Amino acid sequence: ATERTLSIIKPDAVAKNAIGDIIARFEKAGLRVVAAKMVQLSEEKAGGFYAEHKERPFFKDLVGFMTSGPVVVQVLEGEGAIAKNRDLMGATNPKEAAPGTIRADFAETIDANAVHGSDSAESAEREISYFFGNDEICPR
Ligand code: CMP
């Protein structure tokens, strides 16, 4: 089925000037960008996005990293978009990411891991509405 998923190009990948290379991988895999913006996240906005990890030991570092520079937030649309995006990204820890995945090619550490992608239909819905109003999404 056609799905939508939220993708974030994280501060490490933006700093590397890899925005275009990463979006090209989405497009080449048949995903369409239907919303996009560059934002500098506040602590509050980043903390709210990752609220499910609030009690985890890595939460403070995660929020610190996600607010360390601008990010590019996008909605990707396409057949099986949620799983497709996760396949393109590779494992959360770049050291475990399969060759040819975005994290294997662009990421260094588990925090600076280049991209985020929704992990389920439920999180996709929550994450998309956390960043975009309906009037900011352009079906195509
Ligand atoms: P992301 O997919 O954005 O979701 C939560 C982020 O927390 C994850 O990518 C990692 O960048 C970061 N993180 C840091 N340490 C861990 C860990 N031990 N397990 C999972 N995620 C972690």
Tab-separated table of N, CA and C and ligand atoms in Angstrom:
chain	number	residue	atom	x	y	z
A	1	ALA	N	0.841	-1.205	0.000
A	1	ALA	CA	0.000	0.000	0.000
A	1	ALA	C	0.872	1.249	0.000
A	2	THR	N	0.334	2.334	-0.507
A	2	THR	CA	1.049	3.615	-0.450
A	2	THR	C	1.053	4.095	0.991
A	3	GLU	N	2.237	4.422	1.474
A	3	GLU	CA	2.394	4.883	2.856
A	3	GLU	C	3.157	6.197	2.862
A	4	ARG	N	3.122	6.841	4.042
A	4	ARG	CA	3.985	7.994	4.279
A	4	ARG	C	4.837	7.720	5.503
A	5	THR	N	6.056	8.234	5.478
A	5	THR	CA	6.943	8.070	6.618
A	5	THR	C	7.681	9.372	6.860
A	6	LEU	N	8.115	9.593	8.109
A	6	LEU	CA	8.892	10.793	8.403
A	6	LEU	C	10.373	10.458	8.343
A	7	SER	N	11.117	11.291	7.649
A	7	SER	CA	12.567	11.157	7.550
A	7	SER	C	13.208	12.424	8.093
A	8	ILE	N	14.259	12.256	8.872
A	8	ILE	CA	15.059	13.417	9.307
A	8	ILE	C	16.500	13.190	8.870
A	9	ILE	N	17.047	14.147	8.134
A	9	ILE	CA	18.485	14.166	7.852
A	9	ILE	C	19.116	14.926	9.020
A	10	LYS	N	19.934	14.200	9.793
A	10	LYS	CA	20.421	14.710	11.085
A	10	LYS	C	21.586	15.699	10.897
A	11	PRO	N	21.944	16.417	12.007
A	11	PRO	CA	22.971	17.469	11.901
A	11	PRO	C	24.303	17.003	11.321
A	12	ASP	N	24.707	15.766	11.586
A	12	ASP	CA	26.000	15.289	11.052
A	12	ASP	C	25.973	15.229	9.533
A	13	ALA	N	24.882	14.741	8.958
A	13	ALA	CA	24.781	14.605	7.501
A	13	ALA	C	24.601	15.970	6.834
A	14	VAL	N	23.860	16.879	7.500
A	14	VAL	CA	23.728	18.241	6.967
A	14	VAL	C	25.105	18.904	6.951
A	15	ALA	N	25.883	18.732	8.043
A	15	ALA	CA	27.211	19.352	8.139
A	15	ALA	C	28.156	18.803	7.073
A	16	LYS	N	27.942	17.551	6.665
A	16	LYS	CA	28.776	16.937	5.620
A	16	LYS	C	28.348	17.327	4.219
A	17	ASN	N	27.309	18.141	4.100
A	17	ASN	CA	26.787	18.535	2.785
A	17	ASN	C	26.246	17.336	2.018
A	18	ALA	N	25.624	16.406	2.751
A	18	ALA	CA	25.139	15.167	2.136
A	18	ALA	C	23.625	15.161	1.935
A	19	ILE	N	22.963	16.319	2.081
A	19	ILE	CA	21.500	16.360	1.951
A	19	ILE	C	21.068	15.796	0.595
A	20	GLY	N	21.694	16.299	-0.455
A	20	GLY	CA	21.296	15.891	-1.810
A	20	GLY	C	21.575	14.416	-2.067
A	21	ASP	N	22.732	13.936	-1.630
A	21	ASP	CA	23.057	12.516	-1.827
A	21	ASP	C	22.033	11.626	-1.142
A	22	ILE	N	21.605	12.031	0.053
A	22	ILE	CA	20.656	11.197	0.804
A	22	ILE	C	19.278	11.252	0.152
A	23	ILE	N	18.822	12.435	-0.226
A	23	ILE	CA	17.508	12.524	-0.871
A	23	ILE	C	17.523	11.784	-2.213
A	24	ALA	N	18.655	11.804	-2.912
A	24	ALA	CA	18.752	11.060	-4.184
A	24	ALA	C	18.512	9.569	-3.957
A	25	ARG	N	18.987	9.049	-2.837
A	25	ARG	CA	18.756	7.618	-2.562
A	25	ARG	C	17.267	7.329	-2.363
A	26	PHE	N	16.576	8.228	-1.668
A	26	PHE	CA	15.131	8.043	-1.496
A	26	PHE	C	14.445	8.056	-2.859
A	27	GLU	N	14.786	9.044	-3.676
A	27	GLU	CA	14.117	9.192	-4.973
A	27	GLU	C	14.431	8.022	-5.895
A	28	LYS	N	15.693	7.583	-5.898
A	28	LYS	CA	16.057	6.453	-6.760
A	28	LYS	C	15.348	5.178	-6.348
A	29	ALA	N	14.984	5.084	-5.052
A	29	ALA	CA	14.270	3.898	-4.566
A	29	ALA	C	12.762	4.025	-4.791
A	30	GLY	N	12.325	5.120	-5.418
A	30	GLY	CA	10.901	5.264	-5.742
A	30	GLY	C	10.090	5.997	-4.693
A	31	LEU	N	10.772	6.545	-3.677
A	31	LEU	CA	10.042	7.351	-2.690
A	31	LEU	C	9.954	8.787	-3.196
A	32	ARG	N	8.829	9.431	-2.909
A	32	ARG	CA	8.624	10.819	-3.341
A	32	ARG	C	8.630	11.742	-2.117
A	33	VAL	N	9.340	12.860	-2.215
A	33	VAL	CA	9.307	13.862	-1.146
A	33	VAL	C	8.011	14.646	-1.302
A	34	VAL	N	7.124	14.576	-0.304
A	34	VAL	CA	5.847	15.309	-0.406
A	34	VAL	C	5.781	16.465	0.596
A	35	ALA	N	6.823	16.594	1.425
A	35	ALA	CA	6.961	17.750	2.330
A	35	ALA	C	8.418	17.796	2.753
A	36	ALA	N	8.953	18.993	2.975
A	36	ALA	CA	10.344	19.119	3.396
A	36	ALA	C	10.590	20.485	3.994
A	37	LYS	N	11.412	20.526	5.039
A	37	LYS	CA	11.889	21.813	5.563
A	37	LYS	C	13.166	21.621	6.356
A	38	MET	N	13.979	22.693	6.382
A	38	MET	CA	15.172	22.690	7.228
A	38	MET	C	14.835	23.447	8.491
A	39	VAL	N	15.163	22.864	9.643
A	39	VAL	CA	14.878	23.514	10.924
A	39	VAL	C	16.026	23.318	11.909
A	40	GLN	N	16.201	24.325	12.761
A	40	GLN	CA	17.081	24.176	13.928
A	40	GLN	C	16.163	23.786	15.087
A	41	LEU	N	16.276	22.575	15.580
A	41	LEU	CA	15.399	22.109	16.652
A	41	LEU	C	15.795	22.744	17.983
A	42	SER	N	14.786	23.114	18.766
A	42	SER	CA	15.024	23.528	20.158
A	42	SER	C	15.120	22.259	21.005
A	43	GLU	N	15.591	22.412	22.230
A	43	GLU	CA	15.634	21.258	23.140
A	43	GLU	C	14.240	20.696	23.362
A	44	GLU	N	13.279	21.604	23.481
A	44	GLU	CA	11.908	21.185	23.736
A	44	GLU	C	11.337	20.394	22.551
A	45	LYS	N	11.596	20.892	21.345
A	45	LYS	CA	11.059	20.225	20.152
A	45	LYS	C	11.726	18.852	19.957
A	46	ALA	N	13.051	18.788	20.136
A	46	ALA	CA	13.759	17.518	19.975
A	46	ALA	C	13.358	16.535	21.080
A	47	GLY	N	13.259	17.040	22.320
A	47	GLY	CA	12.883	16.177	23.445
A	47	GLY	C	11.479	15.618	23.278
A	48	GLY	N	10.578	16.425	22.762
A	48	GLY	CA	9.207	15.967	22.540
A	48	GLY	C	9.139	14.929	21.430
A	49	PHE	N	9.957	15.123	20.423
A	49	PHE	CA	9.984	14.160	19.317
A	49	PHE	C	10.439	12.784	19.814
A	50	TYR	N	11.444	12.780	20.674
A	50	TYR	CA	12.004	11.523	21.182
A	50	TYR	C	11.467	11.170	22.565
A	51	ALA	N	10.265	11.636	22.893
A	51	ALA	CA	9.689	11.440	24.229
A	51	ALA	C	9.701	9.975	24.676
A	52	GLU	N	9.518	9.057	23.723
A	52	GLU	CA	9.495	7.625	24.097
A	52	GLU	C	10.835	7.159	24.675
A	53	HIS	N	11.909	7.920	24.419
A	53	HIS	CA	13.244	7.540	24.918
A	53	HIS	C	13.642	8.315	26.175
A	54	LYS	N	12.697	9.051	26.743
A	54	LYS	CA	13.009	9.974	27.847
A	54	LYS	C	13.774	9.317	29.003
A	55	GLU	N	13.457	8.085	29.319
A	55	GLU	CA	14.097	7.417	30.457
A	55	GLU	C	15.372	6.666	30.063
A	56	ARG	N	15.702	6.667	28.794
A	56	ARG	CA	16.896	5.922	28.353
A	56	ARG	C	18.162	6.705	28.686
A	57	PRO	N	19.257	5.980	28.968
A	57	PRO	CA	20.503	6.657	29.348
A	57	PRO	C	21.060	7.577	28.259
A	58	PHE	N	20.693	7.320	27.003
A	58	PHE	CA	21.251	8.110	25.911
A	58	PHE	C	20.407	9.340	25.563
A	59	PHE	N	19.296	9.556	26.299
A	59	PHE	CA	18.358	10.623	25.933
A	59	PHE	C	19.022	12.009	25.881
A	60	LYS	N	19.817	12.343	26.910
A	60	LYS	CA	20.409	13.676	26.989
A	60	LYS	C	21.370	13.918	25.813
A	61	ASP	N	22.201	12.923	25.525
A	61	ASP	CA	23.133	13.041	24.397
A	61	ASP	C	22.378	13.137	23.073
A	62	LEU	N	21.294	12.356	22.966
A	62	LEU	CA	20.495	12.356	21.743
A	62	LEU	C	19.916	13.752	21.481
A	63	VAL	N	19.325	14.355	22.511
A	63	VAL	CA	18.742	15.693	22.355
A	63	VAL	C	19.855	16.715	22.092
A	64	GLY	N	20.985	16.573	22.791
A	64	GLY	CA	22.124	17.465	22.561
A	64	GLY	C	22.601	17.392	21.128
A	65	PHE	N	22.672	16.188	20.601
A	65	PHE	CA	23.121	16.030	19.223
A	65	PHE	C	22.104	16.582	18.230
A	66	MET	N	20.841	16.280	18.451
A	66	MET	CA	19.811	16.709	17.491
A	66	MET	C	19.607	18.224	17.469
A	67	THR	N	20.088	18.917	18.519
A	67	THR	CA	19.992	20.376	18.547
A	67	THR	C	21.332	21.036	18.206
A	68	SER	N	22.320	20.241	17.793
A	68	SER	CA	23.670	20.780	17.559
A	68	SER	C	23.805	21.505	16.226
A	69	GLY	N	22.812	21.396	15.374
A	69	GLY	CA	22.834	22.063	14.078
A	69	GLY	C	21.524	21.790	13.368
A	70	PRO	N	21.323	22.425	12.205
A	70	PRO	CA	20.051	22.242	11.512
A	70	PRO	C	19.847	20.812	11.000
A	71	VAL	N	18.583	20.459	10.873
A	71	VAL	CA	18.193	19.159	10.308
A	71	VAL	C	17.243	19.408	9.136
A	72	VAL	N	17.094	18.412	8.269
A	72	VAL	CA	16.107	18.489	7.189
A	72	VAL	C	15.049	17.427	7.450
A	73	VAL	N	13.823	17.898	7.650
A	73	VAL	CA	12.709	17.002	7.967
A	73	VAL	C	11.864	16.844	6.717
A	74	GLN	N	11.551	15.591	6.381
A	74	GLN	CA	10.772	15.347	5.165
A	74	GLN	C	9.694	14.300	5.401
A	75	VAL	N	8.645	14.395	4.604
A	75	VAL	CA	7.683	13.307	4.506
A	75	VAL	C	7.947	12.605	3.179
A	76	LEU	N	8.184	11.291	3.265
A	76	LEU	CA	8.410	10.474	2.067
A	76	LEU	C	7.167	9.632	1.834
A	77	GLU	N	6.761	9.555	0.572
A	77	GLU	CA	5.557	8.811	0.215
A	77	GLU	C	5.902	7.763	-0.829
A	78	GLY	N	5.264	6.608	-0.743
A	78	GLY	CA	5.474	5.567	-1.749
A	78	GLY	C	4.994	4.215	-1.255
A	79	GLU	N	5.095	3.246	-2.146
A	79	GLU	CA	4.709	1.871	-1.822
A	79	GLU	C	5.589	1.344	-0.674
A	80	GLY	N	4.971	0.947	0.413
A	80	GLY	CA	5.726	0.404	1.546
A	80	GLY	C	6.805	1.354	2.055
A	81	ALA	N	6.483	2.649	2.092
A	81	ALA	CA	7.500	3.680	2.378
A	81	ALA	C	8.212	3.481	3.718
A	82	ILE	N	7.505	2.995	4.715
A	82	ILE	CA	8.103	2.896	6.058
A	82	ILE	C	9.243	1.874	6.054
A	83	ALA	N	8.967	0.673	5.554
A	83	ALA	CA	10.004	-0.373	5.509
A	83	ALA	C	11.086	-0.033	4.492
A	84	LYS	N	10.667	0.528	3.362
A	84	LYS	CA	11.642	0.879	2.324
A	84	LYS	C	12.665	1.877	2.866
A	85	ASN	N	12.182	2.882	3.576
A	85	ASN	CA	13.096	3.873	4.146
A	85	ASN	C	14.021	3.222	5.166
A	86	ARG	N	13.498	2.312	5.970
A	86	ARG	CA	14.351	1.654	6.968
A	86	ARG	C	15.411	0.778	6.303
A	87	ASP	N	15.035	0.134	5.199
A	87	ASP	CA	16.039	-0.642	4.447
A	87	ASP	C	17.139	0.269	3.900
A	88	LEU	N	16.725	1.406	3.357
A	88	LEU	CA	17.716	2.339	2.795
A	88	LEU	C	18.649	2.877	3.881
A	89	MET	N	18.103	3.097	5.091
A	89	MET	CA	18.905	3.666	6.182
A	89	MET	C	19.923	2.674	6.724
A	90	GLY	N	19.535	1.417	6.881
A	90	GLY	CA	20.397	0.431	7.532
A	90	GLY	C	20.253	0.483	9.044
A	91	ALA	N	21.017	-0.356	9.744
A	91	ALA	CA	20.889	-0.488	11.198
A	91	ALA	C	21.180	0.834	11.912
A	92	THR	N	20.518	1.003	13.077
A	92	THR	CA	20.671	2.224	13.885
A	92	THR	C	22.136	2.522	14.176
A	93	ASN	N	22.874	1.472	14.540
A	93	ASN	CA	24.309	1.636	14.791
A	93	ASN	C	25.064	1.483	13.471
A	94	PRO	N	25.683	2.556	12.999
A	94	PRO	CA	26.352	2.499	11.680
A	94	PRO	C	27.372	1.368	11.577
A	95	LYS	N	27.939	0.976	12.707
A	95	LYS	CA	28.917	-0.125	12.683
A	95	LYS	C	28.263	-1.445	12.317
A	96	GLU	N	26.950	-1.520	12.486
A	96	GLU	CA	26.214	-2.745	12.148
A	96	GLU	C	25.419	-2.594	10.849
A	97	ALA	N	25.484	-1.433	10.230
A	97	ALA	CA	24.671	-1.176	9.036
A	97	ALA	C	25.265	-1.880	7.812
A	98	ALA	N	24.397	-2.501	7.014
A	98	ALA	CA	24.847	-3.233	5.830
A	98	ALA	C	25.511	-2.287	4.830
A	99	PRO	N	26.501	-2.798	4.093
A	99	PRO	CA	27.174	-1.987	3.067
A	99	PRO	C	26.158	-1.401	2.081
A	100	GLY	N	26.386	-0.171	1.678
A	100	GLY	CA	25.500	0.449	0.703
A	100	GLY	C	24.308	1.152	1.312
A	101	THR	N	24.093	1.001	2.621
A	101	THR	CA	23.001	1.734	3.265
A	101	THR	C	23.475	3.145	3.614
A	102	ILE	N	22.506	4.022	3.857
A	102	ILE	CA	22.839	5.424	4.157
A	102	ILE	C	23.733	5.512	5.392
A	103	ARG	N	23.379	4.759	6.433
A	103	ARG	CA	24.186	4.865	7.662
A	103	ARG	C	25.583	4.284	7.466
A	104	ALA	N	25.706	3.206	6.701
A	104	ALA	CA	27.044	2.653	6.444
A	104	ALA	C	27.896	3.676	5.695
A	105	ASP	N	27.278	4.401	4.777
A	105	ASP	CA	28.044	5.294	3.909
A	105	ASP	C	28.256	6.704	4.479
A	106	PHE	N	27.350	7.164	5.356
A	106	PHE	CA	27.441	8.561	5.795
A	106	PHE	C	27.582	8.734	7.300
A	107	ALA	N	27.387	7.685	8.109
A	107	ALA	CA	27.318	7.874	9.561
A	107	ALA	C	28.553	7.351	10.264
A	108	GLU	N	28.796	7.910	11.457
A	108	GLU	CA	29.994	7.559	12.216
A	108	GLU	C	29.658	6.820	13.502
A	109	THR	N	28.671	7.325	14.245
A	109	THR	CA	28.371	6.784	15.578
A	109	THR	C	26.872	6.586	15.716
A	110	ILE	N	26.471	5.923	16.810
A	110	ILE	CA	25.047	5.642	16.992
A	110	ILE	C	24.242	6.930	17.186
A	111	ASP	N	24.848	7.972	17.753
A	111	ASP	CA	24.122	9.248	17.857
A	111	ASP	C	24.183	10.008	16.536
A	112	ALA	N	25.395	10.138	16.008
A	112	ALA	CA	25.564	10.820	14.723
A	112	ALA	C	25.349	9.790	13.623
A	113	ASN	N	24.088	9.357	13.471
A	113	ASN	CA	23.820	8.259	12.530
A	113	ASN	C	23.054	8.714	11.275
A	114	ALA	N	23.239	9.977	10.925
A	114	ALA	CA	22.859	10.547	9.618
A	114	ALA	C	21.361	10.743	9.383
A	115	VAL	N	20.553	9.757	9.735
A	115	VAL	CA	19.125	9.830	9.416
A	115	VAL	C	18.266	9.196	10.510
A	116	HIS	N	17.040	9.673	10.568
A	116	HIS	CA	15.992	9.021	11.359
A	116	HIS	C	14.866	8.643	10.402
A	117	GLY	N	14.205	7.520	10.677
A	117	GLY	CA	13.005	7.167	9.923
A	117	GLY	C	11.989	6.519	10.837
A	118	SER	N	10.714	6.802	10.612
A	118	SER	CA	9.651	6.221	11.436
A	118	SER	C	9.756	4.697	11.435
A	119	ASP	N	9.463	4.079	12.589
A	119	ASP	CA	9.621	2.617	12.689
A	119	ASP	C	8.312	1.847	12.551
A	120	SER	N	7.185	2.523	12.442
A	120	SER	CA	5.892	1.837	12.292
A	120	SER	C	4.880	2.834	11.742
A	121	ALA	N	3.719	2.306	11.334
A	121	ALA	CA	2.661	3.185	10.822
A	121	ALA	C	2.203	4.162	11.902
A	122	GLU	N	2.140	3.681	13.145
A	122	GLU	CA	1.699	4.531	14.260
A	122	GLU	C	2.707	5.663	14.488
A	123	SER	N	4.004	5.310	14.524
A	123	SER	CA	4.974	6.401	14.745
A	123	SER	C	5.021	7.323	13.547
A	124	ALA	N	4.852	6.796	12.336
A	124	ALA	CA	4.857	7.670	11.161
A	124	ALA	C	3.761	8.729	11.290
A	125	GLU	N	2.587	8.305	11.693
A	125	GLU	CA	1.475	9.251	11.810
A	125	GLU	C	1.771	10.320	12.866
A	126	ARG	N	2.267	9.873	14.008
A	126	ARG	CA	2.594	10.825	15.085
A	126	ARG	C	3.725	11.767	14.664
A	127	GLU	N	4.773	11.196	14.077
A	127	GLU	CA	5.953	11.988	13.733
A	127	GLU	C	5.662	12.985	12.617
A	128	ILE	N	4.860	12.579	11.627
A	128	ILE	CA	4.523	13.502	10.534
A	128	ILE	C	3.738	14.683	11.091
A	129	SER	N	2.754	14.408	11.948
A	129	SER	CA	1.938	15.520	12.455
A	129	SER	C	2.701	16.343	13.494
A	130	TYR	N	3.794	15.784	14.043
A	130	TYR	CA	4.635	16.560	14.973
A	130	TYR	C	5.364	17.682	14.238
A	131	PHE	N	5.650	17.469	12.961
A	131	PHE	CA	6.413	18.463	12.193
A	131	PHE	C	5.618	19.186	11.115
A	132	PHE	N	4.567	18.585	10.606
A	132	PHE	CA	3.887	19.172	9.451
A	132	PHE	C	2.381	19.258	9.662
A	133	GLY	N	1.816	20.389	9.280
A	133	GLY	CA	0.375	20.501	9.178
A	133	GLY	C	-0.064	19.923	7.837
A	134	ASN	N	-1.346	19.579	7.726
A	134	ASN	CA	-1.844	19.010	6.476
A	134	ASN	C	-1.600	19.924	5.278
A	135	ASP	N	-1.642	21.240	5.527
A	135	ASP	CA	-1.458	22.202	4.438
A	135	ASP	C	0.000	22.308	3.990
A	136	GLU	N	0.910	21.604	4.690
A	136	GLU	CA	2.327	21.626	4.296
A	136	GLU	C	2.717	20.361	3.538
A	137	ILE	N	1.789	19.458	3.357
A	137	ILE	CA	2.066	18.197	2.661
A	137	ILE	C	1.418	18.253	1.284
A	138	CYS	N	2.223	17.928	0.265
A	138	CYS	CA	1.779	18.064	-1.122
A	138	CYS	C	1.707	16.697	-1.785
A	139	PRO	N	0.554	16.049	-1.781
A	139	PRO	CA	0.413	14.737	-2.404
A	139	PRO	C	0.774	14.821	-3.883
A	140	ARG	N	1.438	13.814	-4.408
A	140	ARG	CA	1.866	13.882	-5.802
A	140	ARG	C	1.997	12.491	-6.407
B	1	CMP	P1	16.789	7.296	15.760
B	1	CMP	O1	16.262	6.362	14.746
B	1	CMP	O2	16.749	8.743	15.440
B	1	CMP	O3	15.983	7.057	17.127
B	1	CMP	C1	16.561	7.290	18.405
B	1	CMP	C2	18.028	7.587	18.344
B	1	CMP	O4	18.736	7.449	19.553
B	1	CMP	C3	18.692	6.611	17.398
B	1	CMP	O5	18.323	6.900	16.076
B	1	CMP	C4	20.161	6.838	17.746
B	1	CMP	O6	20.721	7.902	16.994
B	1	CMP	C5	20.109	7.269	19.202
B	1	CMP	N1	20.693	6.287	20.120
B	1	CMP	C6	21.777	6.479	20.894
B	1	CMP	N2	22.049	5.396	21.624
B	1	CMP	C7	21.119	4.455	21.300
B	1	CMP	C8	20.898	3.105	21.695
B	1	CMP	N3	21.654	2.490	22.598
B	1	CMP	N4	19.853	2.451	21.142
B	1	CMP	C9	19.044	3.058	20.231
B	1	CMP	N5	19.229	4.332	19.820
B	1	CMP	C10	20.253	5.038	20.340
